[in-house]
Short mmCIF file of C-alpha atoms and ligand atoms in Angstrom, two decimals:
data_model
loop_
_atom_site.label_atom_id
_atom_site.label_comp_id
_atom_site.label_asym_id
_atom_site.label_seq_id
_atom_site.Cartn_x
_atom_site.Cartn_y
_atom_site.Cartn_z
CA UNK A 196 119.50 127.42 128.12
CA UNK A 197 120.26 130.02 125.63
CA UNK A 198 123.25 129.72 123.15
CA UNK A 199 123.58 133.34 123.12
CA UNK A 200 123.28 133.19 118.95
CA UNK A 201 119.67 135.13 118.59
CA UNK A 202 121.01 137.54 121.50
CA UNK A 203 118.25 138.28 123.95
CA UNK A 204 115.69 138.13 121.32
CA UNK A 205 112.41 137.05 123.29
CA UNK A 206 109.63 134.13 121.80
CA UNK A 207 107.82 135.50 119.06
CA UNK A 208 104.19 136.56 119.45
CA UNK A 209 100.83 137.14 117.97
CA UNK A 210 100.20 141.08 117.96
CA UNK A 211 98.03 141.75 115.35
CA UNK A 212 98.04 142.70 112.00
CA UNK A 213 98.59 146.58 113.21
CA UNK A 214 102.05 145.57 114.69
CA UNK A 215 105.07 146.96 113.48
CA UNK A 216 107.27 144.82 115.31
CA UNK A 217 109.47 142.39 112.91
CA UNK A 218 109.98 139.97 115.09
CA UNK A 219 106.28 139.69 115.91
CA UNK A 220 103.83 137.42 114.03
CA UNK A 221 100.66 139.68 112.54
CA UNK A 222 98.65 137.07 111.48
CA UNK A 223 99.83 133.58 112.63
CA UNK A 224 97.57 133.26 116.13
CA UNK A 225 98.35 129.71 117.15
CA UNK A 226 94.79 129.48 119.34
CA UNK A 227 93.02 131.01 117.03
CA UNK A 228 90.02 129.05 115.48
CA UNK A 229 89.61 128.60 111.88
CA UNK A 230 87.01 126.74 110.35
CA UNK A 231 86.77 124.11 113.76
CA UNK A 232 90.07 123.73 114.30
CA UNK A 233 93.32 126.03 116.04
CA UNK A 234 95.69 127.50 113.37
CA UNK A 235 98.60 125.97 114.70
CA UNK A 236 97.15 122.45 114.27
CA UNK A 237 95.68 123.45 110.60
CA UNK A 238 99.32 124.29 109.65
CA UNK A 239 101.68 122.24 111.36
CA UNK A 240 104.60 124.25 111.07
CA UNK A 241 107.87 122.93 110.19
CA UNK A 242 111.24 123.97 110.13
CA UNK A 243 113.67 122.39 107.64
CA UNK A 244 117.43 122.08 108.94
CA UNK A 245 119.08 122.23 106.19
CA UNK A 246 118.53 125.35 104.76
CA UNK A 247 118.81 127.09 108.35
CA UNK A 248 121.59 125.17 109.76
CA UNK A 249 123.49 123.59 107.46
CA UNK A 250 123.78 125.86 103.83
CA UNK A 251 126.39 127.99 104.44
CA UNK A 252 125.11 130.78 101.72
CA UNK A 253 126.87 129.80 98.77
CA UNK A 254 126.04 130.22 94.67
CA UNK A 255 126.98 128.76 92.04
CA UNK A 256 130.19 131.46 91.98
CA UNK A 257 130.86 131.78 95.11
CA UNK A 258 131.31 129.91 98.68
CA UNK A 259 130.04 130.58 101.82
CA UNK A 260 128.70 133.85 103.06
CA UNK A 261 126.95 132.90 106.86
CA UNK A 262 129.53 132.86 109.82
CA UNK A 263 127.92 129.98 111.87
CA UNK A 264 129.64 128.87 115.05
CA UNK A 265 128.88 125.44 114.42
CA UNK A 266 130.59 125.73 110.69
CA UNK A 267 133.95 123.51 110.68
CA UNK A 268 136.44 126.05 111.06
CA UNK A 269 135.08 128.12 113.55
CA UNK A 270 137.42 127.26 116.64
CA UNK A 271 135.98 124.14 117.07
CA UNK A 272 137.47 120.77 115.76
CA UNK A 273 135.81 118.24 117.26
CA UNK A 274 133.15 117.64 114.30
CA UNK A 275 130.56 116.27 116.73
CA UNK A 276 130.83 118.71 119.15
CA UNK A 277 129.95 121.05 116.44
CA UNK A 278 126.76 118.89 115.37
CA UNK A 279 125.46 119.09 118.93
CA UNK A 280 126.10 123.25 118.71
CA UNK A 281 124.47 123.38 115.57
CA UNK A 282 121.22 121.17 117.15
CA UNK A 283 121.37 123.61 120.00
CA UNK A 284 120.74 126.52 117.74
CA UNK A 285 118.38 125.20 115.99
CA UNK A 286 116.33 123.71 119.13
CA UNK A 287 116.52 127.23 120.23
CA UNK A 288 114.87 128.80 116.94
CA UNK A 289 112.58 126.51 116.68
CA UNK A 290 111.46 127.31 120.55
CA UNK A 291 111.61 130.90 119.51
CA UNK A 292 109.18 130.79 116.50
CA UNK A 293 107.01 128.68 118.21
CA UNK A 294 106.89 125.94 115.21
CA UNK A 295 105.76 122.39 116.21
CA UNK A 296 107.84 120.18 113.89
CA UNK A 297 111.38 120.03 112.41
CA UNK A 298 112.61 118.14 109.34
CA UNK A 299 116.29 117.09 108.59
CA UNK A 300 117.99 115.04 106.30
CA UNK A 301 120.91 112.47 108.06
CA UNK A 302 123.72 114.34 106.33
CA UNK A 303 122.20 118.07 107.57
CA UNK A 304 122.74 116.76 111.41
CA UNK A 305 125.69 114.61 111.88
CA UNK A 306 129.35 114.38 110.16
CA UNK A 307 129.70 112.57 107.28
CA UNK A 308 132.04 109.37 109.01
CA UNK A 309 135.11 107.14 107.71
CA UNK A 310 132.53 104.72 106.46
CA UNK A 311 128.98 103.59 106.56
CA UNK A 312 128.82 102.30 109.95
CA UNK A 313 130.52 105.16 111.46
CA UNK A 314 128.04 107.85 109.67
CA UNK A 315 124.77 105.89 111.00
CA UNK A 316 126.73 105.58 114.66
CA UNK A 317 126.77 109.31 114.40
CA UNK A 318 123.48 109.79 113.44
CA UNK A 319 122.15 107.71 116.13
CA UNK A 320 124.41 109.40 118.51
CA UNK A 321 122.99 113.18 117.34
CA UNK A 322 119.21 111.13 117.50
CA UNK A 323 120.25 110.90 121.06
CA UNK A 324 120.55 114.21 121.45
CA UNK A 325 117.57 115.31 119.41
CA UNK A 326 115.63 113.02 121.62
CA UNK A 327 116.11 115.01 124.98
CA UNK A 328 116.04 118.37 123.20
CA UNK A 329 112.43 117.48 121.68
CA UNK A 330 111.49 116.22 125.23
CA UNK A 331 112.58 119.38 127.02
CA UNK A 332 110.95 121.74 124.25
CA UNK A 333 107.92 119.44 123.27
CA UNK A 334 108.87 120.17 119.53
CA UNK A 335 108.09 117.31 117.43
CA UNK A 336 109.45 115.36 114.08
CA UNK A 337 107.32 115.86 110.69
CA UNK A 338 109.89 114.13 108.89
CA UNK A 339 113.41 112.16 108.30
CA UNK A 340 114.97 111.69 105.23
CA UNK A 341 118.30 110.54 103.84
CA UNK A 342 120.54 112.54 101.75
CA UNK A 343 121.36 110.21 98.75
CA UNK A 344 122.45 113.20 96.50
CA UNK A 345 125.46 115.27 98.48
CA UNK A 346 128.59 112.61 98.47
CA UNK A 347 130.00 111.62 95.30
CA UNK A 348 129.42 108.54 95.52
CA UNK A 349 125.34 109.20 94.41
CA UNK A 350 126.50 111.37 91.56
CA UNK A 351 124.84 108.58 88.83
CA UNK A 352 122.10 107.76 91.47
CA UNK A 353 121.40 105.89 94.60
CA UNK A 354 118.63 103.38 93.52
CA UNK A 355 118.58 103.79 90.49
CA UNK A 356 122.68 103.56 89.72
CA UNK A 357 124.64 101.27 87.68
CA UNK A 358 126.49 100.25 90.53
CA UNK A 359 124.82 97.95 92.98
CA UNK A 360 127.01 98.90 95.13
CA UNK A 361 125.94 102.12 95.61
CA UNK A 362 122.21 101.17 95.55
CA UNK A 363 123.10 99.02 98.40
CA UNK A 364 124.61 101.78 100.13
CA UNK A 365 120.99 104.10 99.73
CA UNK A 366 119.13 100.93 101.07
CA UNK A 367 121.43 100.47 104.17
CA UNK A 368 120.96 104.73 104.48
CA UNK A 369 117.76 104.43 104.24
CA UNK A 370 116.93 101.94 106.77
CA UNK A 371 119.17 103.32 109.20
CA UNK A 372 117.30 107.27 108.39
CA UNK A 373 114.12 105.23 108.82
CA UNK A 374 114.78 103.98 112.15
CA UNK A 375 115.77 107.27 113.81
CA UNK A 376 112.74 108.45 112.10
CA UNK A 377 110.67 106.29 113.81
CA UNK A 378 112.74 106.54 117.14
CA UNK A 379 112.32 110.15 117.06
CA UNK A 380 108.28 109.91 116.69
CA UNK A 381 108.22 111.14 113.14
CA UNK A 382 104.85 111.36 110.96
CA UNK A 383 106.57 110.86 108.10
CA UNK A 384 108.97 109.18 106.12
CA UNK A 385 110.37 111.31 102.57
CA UNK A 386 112.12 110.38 99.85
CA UNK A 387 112.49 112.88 96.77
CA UNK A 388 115.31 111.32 94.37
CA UNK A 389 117.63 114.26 94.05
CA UNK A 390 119.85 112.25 91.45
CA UNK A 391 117.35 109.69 90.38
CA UNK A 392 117.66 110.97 86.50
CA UNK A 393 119.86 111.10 83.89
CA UNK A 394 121.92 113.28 82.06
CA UNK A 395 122.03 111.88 79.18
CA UNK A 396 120.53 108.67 77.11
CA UNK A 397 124.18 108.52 75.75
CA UNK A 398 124.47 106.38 79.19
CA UNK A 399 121.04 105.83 80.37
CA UNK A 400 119.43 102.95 80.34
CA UNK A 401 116.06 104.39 81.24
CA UNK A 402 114.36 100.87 81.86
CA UNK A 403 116.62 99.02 84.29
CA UNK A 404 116.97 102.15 86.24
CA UNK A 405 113.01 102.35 86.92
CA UNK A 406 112.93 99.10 87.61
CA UNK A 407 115.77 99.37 90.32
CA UNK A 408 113.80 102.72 91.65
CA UNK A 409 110.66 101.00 91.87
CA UNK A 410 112.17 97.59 93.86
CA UNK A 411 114.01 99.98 96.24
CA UNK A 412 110.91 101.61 97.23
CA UNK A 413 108.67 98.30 97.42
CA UNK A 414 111.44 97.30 99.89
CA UNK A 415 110.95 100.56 102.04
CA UNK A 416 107.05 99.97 102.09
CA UNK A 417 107.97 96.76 103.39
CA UNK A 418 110.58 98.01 106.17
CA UNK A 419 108.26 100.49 107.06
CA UNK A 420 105.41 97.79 108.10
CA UNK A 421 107.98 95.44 109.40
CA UNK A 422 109.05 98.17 111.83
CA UNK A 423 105.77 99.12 112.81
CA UNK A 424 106.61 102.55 111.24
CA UNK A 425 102.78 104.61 111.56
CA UNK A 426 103.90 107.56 109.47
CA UNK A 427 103.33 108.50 106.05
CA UNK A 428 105.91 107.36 103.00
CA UNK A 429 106.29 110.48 100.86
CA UNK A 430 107.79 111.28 97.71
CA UNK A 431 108.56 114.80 96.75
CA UNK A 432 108.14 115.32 92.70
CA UNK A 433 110.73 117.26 91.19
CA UNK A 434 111.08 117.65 87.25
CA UNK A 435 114.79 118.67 86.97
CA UNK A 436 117.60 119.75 89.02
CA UNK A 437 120.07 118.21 89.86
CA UNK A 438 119.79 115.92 87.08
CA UNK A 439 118.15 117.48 83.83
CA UNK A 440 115.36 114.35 83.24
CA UNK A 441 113.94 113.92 86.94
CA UNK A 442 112.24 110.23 86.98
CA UNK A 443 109.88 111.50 89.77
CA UNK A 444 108.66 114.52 87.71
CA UNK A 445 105.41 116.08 89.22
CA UNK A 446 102.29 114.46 91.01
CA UNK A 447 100.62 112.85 87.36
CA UNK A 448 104.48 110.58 87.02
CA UNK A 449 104.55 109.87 91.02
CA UNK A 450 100.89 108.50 90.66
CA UNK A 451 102.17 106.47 87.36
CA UNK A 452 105.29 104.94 88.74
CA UNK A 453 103.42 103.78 92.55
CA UNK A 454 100.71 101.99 90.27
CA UNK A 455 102.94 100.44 87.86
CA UNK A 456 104.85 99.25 91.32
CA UNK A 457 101.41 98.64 93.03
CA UNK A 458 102.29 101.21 95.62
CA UNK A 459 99.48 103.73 95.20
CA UNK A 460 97.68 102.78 98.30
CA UNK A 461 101.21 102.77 100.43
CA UNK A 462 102.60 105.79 99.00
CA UNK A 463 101.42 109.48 99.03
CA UNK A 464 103.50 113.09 97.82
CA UNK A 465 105.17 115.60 99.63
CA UNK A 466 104.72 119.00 97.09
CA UNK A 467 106.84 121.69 97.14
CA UNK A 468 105.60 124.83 95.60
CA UNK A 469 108.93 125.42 93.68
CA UNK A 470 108.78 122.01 91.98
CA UNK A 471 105.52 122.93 90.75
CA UNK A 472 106.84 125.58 89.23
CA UNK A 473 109.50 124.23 87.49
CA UNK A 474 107.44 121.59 86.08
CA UNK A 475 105.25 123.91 84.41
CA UNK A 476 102.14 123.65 86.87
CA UNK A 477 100.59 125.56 89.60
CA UNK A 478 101.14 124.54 93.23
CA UNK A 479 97.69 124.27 93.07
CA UNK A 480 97.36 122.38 90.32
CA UNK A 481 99.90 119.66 92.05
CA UNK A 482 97.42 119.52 95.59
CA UNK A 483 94.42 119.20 93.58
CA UNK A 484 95.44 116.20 91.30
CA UNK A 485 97.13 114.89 94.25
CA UNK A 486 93.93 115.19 96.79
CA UNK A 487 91.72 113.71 93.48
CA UNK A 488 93.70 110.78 92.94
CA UNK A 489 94.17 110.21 96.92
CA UNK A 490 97.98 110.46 97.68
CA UNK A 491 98.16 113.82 98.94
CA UNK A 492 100.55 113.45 101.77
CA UNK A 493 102.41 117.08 102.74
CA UNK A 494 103.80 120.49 101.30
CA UNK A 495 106.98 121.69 101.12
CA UNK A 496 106.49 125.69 101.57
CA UNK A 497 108.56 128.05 99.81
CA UNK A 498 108.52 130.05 96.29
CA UNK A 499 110.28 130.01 93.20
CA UNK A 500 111.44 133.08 91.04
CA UNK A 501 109.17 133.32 88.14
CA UNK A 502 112.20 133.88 85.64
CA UNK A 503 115.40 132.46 87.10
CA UNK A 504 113.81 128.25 85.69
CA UNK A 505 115.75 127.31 88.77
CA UNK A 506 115.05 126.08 92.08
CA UNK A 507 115.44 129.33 94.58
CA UNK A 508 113.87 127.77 97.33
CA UNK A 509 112.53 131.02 98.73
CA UNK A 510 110.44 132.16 101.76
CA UNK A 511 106.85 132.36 100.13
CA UNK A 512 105.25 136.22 100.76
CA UNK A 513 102.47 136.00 97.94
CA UNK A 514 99.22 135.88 99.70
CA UNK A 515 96.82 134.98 96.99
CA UNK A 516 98.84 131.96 96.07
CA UNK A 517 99.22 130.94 99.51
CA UNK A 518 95.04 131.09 99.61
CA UNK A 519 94.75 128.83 96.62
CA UNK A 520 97.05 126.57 97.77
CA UNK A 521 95.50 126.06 101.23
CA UNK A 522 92.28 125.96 99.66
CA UNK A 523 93.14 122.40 98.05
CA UNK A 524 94.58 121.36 101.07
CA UNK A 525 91.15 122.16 103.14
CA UNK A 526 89.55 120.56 99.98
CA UNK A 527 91.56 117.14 100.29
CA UNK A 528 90.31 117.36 104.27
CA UNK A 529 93.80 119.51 105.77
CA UNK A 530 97.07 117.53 106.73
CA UNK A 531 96.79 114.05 108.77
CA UNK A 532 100.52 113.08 109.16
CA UNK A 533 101.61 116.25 107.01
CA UNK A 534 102.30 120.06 107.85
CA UNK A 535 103.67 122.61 106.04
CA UNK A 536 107.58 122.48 106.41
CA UNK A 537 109.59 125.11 105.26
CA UNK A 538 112.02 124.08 102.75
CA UNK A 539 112.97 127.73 102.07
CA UNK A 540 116.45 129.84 102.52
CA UNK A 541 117.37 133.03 103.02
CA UNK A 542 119.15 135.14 100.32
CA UNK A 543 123.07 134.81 100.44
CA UNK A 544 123.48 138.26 101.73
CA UNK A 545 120.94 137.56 104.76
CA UNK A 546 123.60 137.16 107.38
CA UNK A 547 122.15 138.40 110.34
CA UNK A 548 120.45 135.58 112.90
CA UNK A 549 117.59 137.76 113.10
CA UNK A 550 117.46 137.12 109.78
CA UNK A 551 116.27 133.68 110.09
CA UNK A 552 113.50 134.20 112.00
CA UNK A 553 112.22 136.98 109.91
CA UNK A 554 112.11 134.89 107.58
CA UNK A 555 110.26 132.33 109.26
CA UNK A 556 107.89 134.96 110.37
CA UNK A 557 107.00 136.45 107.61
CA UNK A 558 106.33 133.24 105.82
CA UNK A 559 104.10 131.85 108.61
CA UNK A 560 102.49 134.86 108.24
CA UNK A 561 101.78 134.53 104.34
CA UNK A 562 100.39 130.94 105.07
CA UNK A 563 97.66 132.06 108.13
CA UNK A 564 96.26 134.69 105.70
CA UNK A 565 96.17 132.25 103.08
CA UNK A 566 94.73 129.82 105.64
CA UNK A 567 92.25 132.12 106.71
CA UNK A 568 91.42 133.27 103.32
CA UNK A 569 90.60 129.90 101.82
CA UNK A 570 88.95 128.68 105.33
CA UNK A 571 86.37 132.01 104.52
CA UNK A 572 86.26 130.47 100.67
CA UNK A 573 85.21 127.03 101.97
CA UNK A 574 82.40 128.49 104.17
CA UNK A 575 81.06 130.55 101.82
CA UNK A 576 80.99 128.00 99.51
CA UNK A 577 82.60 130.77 97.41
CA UNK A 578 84.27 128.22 94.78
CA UNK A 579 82.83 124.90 95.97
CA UNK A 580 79.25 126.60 94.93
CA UNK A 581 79.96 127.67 91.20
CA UNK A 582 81.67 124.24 90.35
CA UNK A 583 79.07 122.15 91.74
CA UNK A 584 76.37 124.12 89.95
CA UNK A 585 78.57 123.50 86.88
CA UNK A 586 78.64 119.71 86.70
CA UNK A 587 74.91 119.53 88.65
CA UNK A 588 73.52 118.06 85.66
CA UNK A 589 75.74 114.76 86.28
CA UNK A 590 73.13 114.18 88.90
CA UNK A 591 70.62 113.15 87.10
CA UNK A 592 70.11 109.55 86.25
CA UNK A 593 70.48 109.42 82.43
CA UNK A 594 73.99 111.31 83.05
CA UNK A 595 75.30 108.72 85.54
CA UNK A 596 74.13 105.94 83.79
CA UNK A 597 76.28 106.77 80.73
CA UNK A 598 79.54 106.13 83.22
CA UNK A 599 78.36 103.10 85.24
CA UNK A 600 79.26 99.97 83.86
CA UNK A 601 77.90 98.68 80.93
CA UNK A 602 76.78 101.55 79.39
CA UNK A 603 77.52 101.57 75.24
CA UNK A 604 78.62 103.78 73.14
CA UNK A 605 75.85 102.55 71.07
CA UNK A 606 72.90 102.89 73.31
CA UNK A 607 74.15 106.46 73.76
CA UNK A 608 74.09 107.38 70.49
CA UNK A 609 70.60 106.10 70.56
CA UNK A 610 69.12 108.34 72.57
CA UNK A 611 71.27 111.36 71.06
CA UNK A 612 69.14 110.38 68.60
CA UNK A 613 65.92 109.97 69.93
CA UNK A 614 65.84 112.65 72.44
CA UNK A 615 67.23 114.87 69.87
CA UNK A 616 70.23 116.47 72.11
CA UNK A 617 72.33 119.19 71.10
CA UNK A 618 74.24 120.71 73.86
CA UNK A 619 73.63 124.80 74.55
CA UNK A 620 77.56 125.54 75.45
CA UNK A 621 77.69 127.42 78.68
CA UNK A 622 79.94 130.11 79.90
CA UNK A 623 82.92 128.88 82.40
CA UNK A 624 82.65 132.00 84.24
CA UNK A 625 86.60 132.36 84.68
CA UNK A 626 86.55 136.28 85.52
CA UNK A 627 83.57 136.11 87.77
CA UNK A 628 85.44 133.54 89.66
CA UNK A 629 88.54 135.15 89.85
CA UNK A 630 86.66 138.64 90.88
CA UNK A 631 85.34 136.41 94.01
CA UNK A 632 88.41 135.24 95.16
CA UNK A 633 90.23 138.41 95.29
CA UNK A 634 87.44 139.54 97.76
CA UNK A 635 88.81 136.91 99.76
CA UNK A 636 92.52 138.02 99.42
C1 XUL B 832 115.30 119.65 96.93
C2 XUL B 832 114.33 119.44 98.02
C3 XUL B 832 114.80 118.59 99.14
C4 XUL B 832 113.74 117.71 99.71
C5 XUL B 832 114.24 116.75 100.77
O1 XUL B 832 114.85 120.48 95.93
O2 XUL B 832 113.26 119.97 98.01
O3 XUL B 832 115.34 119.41 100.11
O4 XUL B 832 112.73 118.47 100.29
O5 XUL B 832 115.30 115.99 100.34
CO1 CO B 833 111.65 119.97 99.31
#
């Protein structure tokens, strides 16, 4: 049944990259094939709730710019009543774009209650609800999470605070986020530390708080296989913002911090392309170490301003990026439990509900031609041709010998002795190899 807040605008369609329609998708064709498998199920769409429901527009100077009808002080007083508009909207966007999967943090779907055990009643209440809507519309969960950042009482951290009282509120969060998670079907289970940092040393005791991050996660792992729990644990690296020293930086500090916990086989990353960013790398850079060290879990799609060193969370639209990005993700083998969920907003003055799914269009968009682009790459062996020509003389047997184990440094310098080697340098071919992708984009 329609809520009447996208007017009478119809499902949104493939028409080809000739239409002019706005509220028609050019290049994101569900059915179509790429490299063996249907677009739709390459992607594995996902919208995020809070940025589309639940951010009312404001800045850092001003408040709220979107007129929802499910915003407290629209009419309606009856806070849940409101929750249950605001999951009708979004059930119905979701139906309209056509996306699989939905994301949401507890706080982004139910009222914040009078204490703990009336905020998780509400959340399982609104889970309720959820639950029939994702029957009737077949759209499915690629993720929970907890918001242990919003309420005051996280500003010094949830595991890793002081306080144990507060870390014992983020545990009991937790396990009640992770059980509607896994009543809801989700693949995943995501965790990015939003105040799991410091400000400054002056009060930090950098240590203990690792220590307390670490145990709270071993005792998620542990939930999660207690509960039978199938999906994926993620972590989402983020170098700064809120807090200015993130401890969860980028992929290379994730990978540190699950081995020194012994949780590198349990745990895997969610990336965002804006964290990236701000940590000084490439998105691709972040899926490629991620896929090489084996933790590469799911993206977070958006785009960051190039100059604003903040965290703009926007709707990507730059194609050739998009392409390199995807290409990792066909190189670590495409998503298992992940997708690609759209942790993006609109700008403040985007009021319009059309709006919304414009924005969701056009980024779906951006990712198919990426998709498309780096599926073309892979087949040609466009990239994957050049690099292994590059390392091809690690092949032969003298080369792999000097990594098995065993080998010396001394027996090595032997036969850069006897067999007289003096290595020719070779060109790295950076231009050639940038000339071939943008044949691709
Ligand atoms: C914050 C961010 C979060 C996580 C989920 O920058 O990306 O929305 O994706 O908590
Ligand atoms: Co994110």
């Amino acid at each position: 049944m329609s809520t009447g807040f996208f007017g009478d605008i119809k499902p949104i369609k493939f028409e080809g990259a000739d239409s002019k329609n706005p509220l028609a998708y050019r290049f994101y064709n569900p059915e179509e094939v790429v490299a063996g498998k249907k677009m739709e199920d390459h992607l594995r769409f996902a919208v995020a709730y809070w940025h589309s429901f639940a951010w009312p527009g404001g800045d850092p100077f001003g408040g709220q710019t979107f007129e929802r009808p499910w915003f407290p002080g629209a009419g309606e007083t009856d806070t849940m009543a409101l929750a249950r508009k605001k999951a009708d909207a979004a059930f119905e966007m979701f139906a309209l774009l056509g996306t699989p999967y939905y994301c949401f943090h507890d706080a982004d779907v139910r009222p914040e209650g009078r204490d703990f055990a009336e905020s998780a009643a509400r959340l399982d209440e609104v889970a309720d609800y959820f639950a029939s809507k994702m029957e009737e519309t077949g759209i499915k969960l690629l993720w929970g999470t907890a918001n242990l950042f919003s309420h005051r009482r996280y500003m010094a951290g949830a595991a890793t605070n002081p306080d144990p009282d507060v870390f014992a509120y983020a545990a009991a969060t937790v396990k009640s986020c992770m059980d509607v998670t896994k009543r809801l079907g989700g693949e995943n289970y995501v965790l990015w530390g939003g105040r799991e940092g410091y400000e400054t040393l002056l009060n930090t005791d950098i240590g203990r708080e690792q220590e307390q991050a670490g145990r709270f996660l071993q005792m998620v792992v542990d939930y999660k296989h207690r509960i039978g729990f199938e999906g994926a644990i993620l972590i989402e690296p983020k170098p700064q913002e809120p807090t200015k020293h993130q401890y969860d930086y980028d992929v290379a500090t994730v990978y540190g911090f699950l081995k020194r916990f012994g949780l590198e086989n349990e745990v895997k990353v969610n990336i965002e392309q804006g964290h990236a960013i701000l940590a000084g790398h490439s998105f691709e850079h972040e899926l490629a170490l991620a896929s090489a060290l084996g933790i590469f879990g799911s993206i977070d799609m958006n785009r960051n301003d190039y100059q604003s060193g903040w965290d703009t969370d926007q709707f990507p639209n730059n194609v050739p990026e998009m392409a390199l990005a995807y290409y990792q993700v066909l190189q670590a083998g495409g998503f298992s439990t992940g997708g690609t969920n759209f942790d993006a907003k609109l700008r403040r003055q985007s009021l319009d509900p059309q709006d919304m799914l414009i924005a969701h269009i056009g980024g779906m968009d951006c990712c198919a031609r990426g998709l498309k682009a780096a599926a073309q790459m892979v087949e040609d062996k466009a990239l994957s041709g050049p690099l292994a020509e590059r390392y091809a003389d690690w092949e032969k047997p003298e080369a792999r010998a000097m990594l098995s184990k065993g080998a010396k440094l001394e027996d090595i310098a032997a036969r850069v002795i006897s067999e007289k080697i003096d290595p020719k340098p070779k060109s790295g071919r950076q231009e050639f190899l940038e000339n071939v992708v943008n044949r691709y984009v």
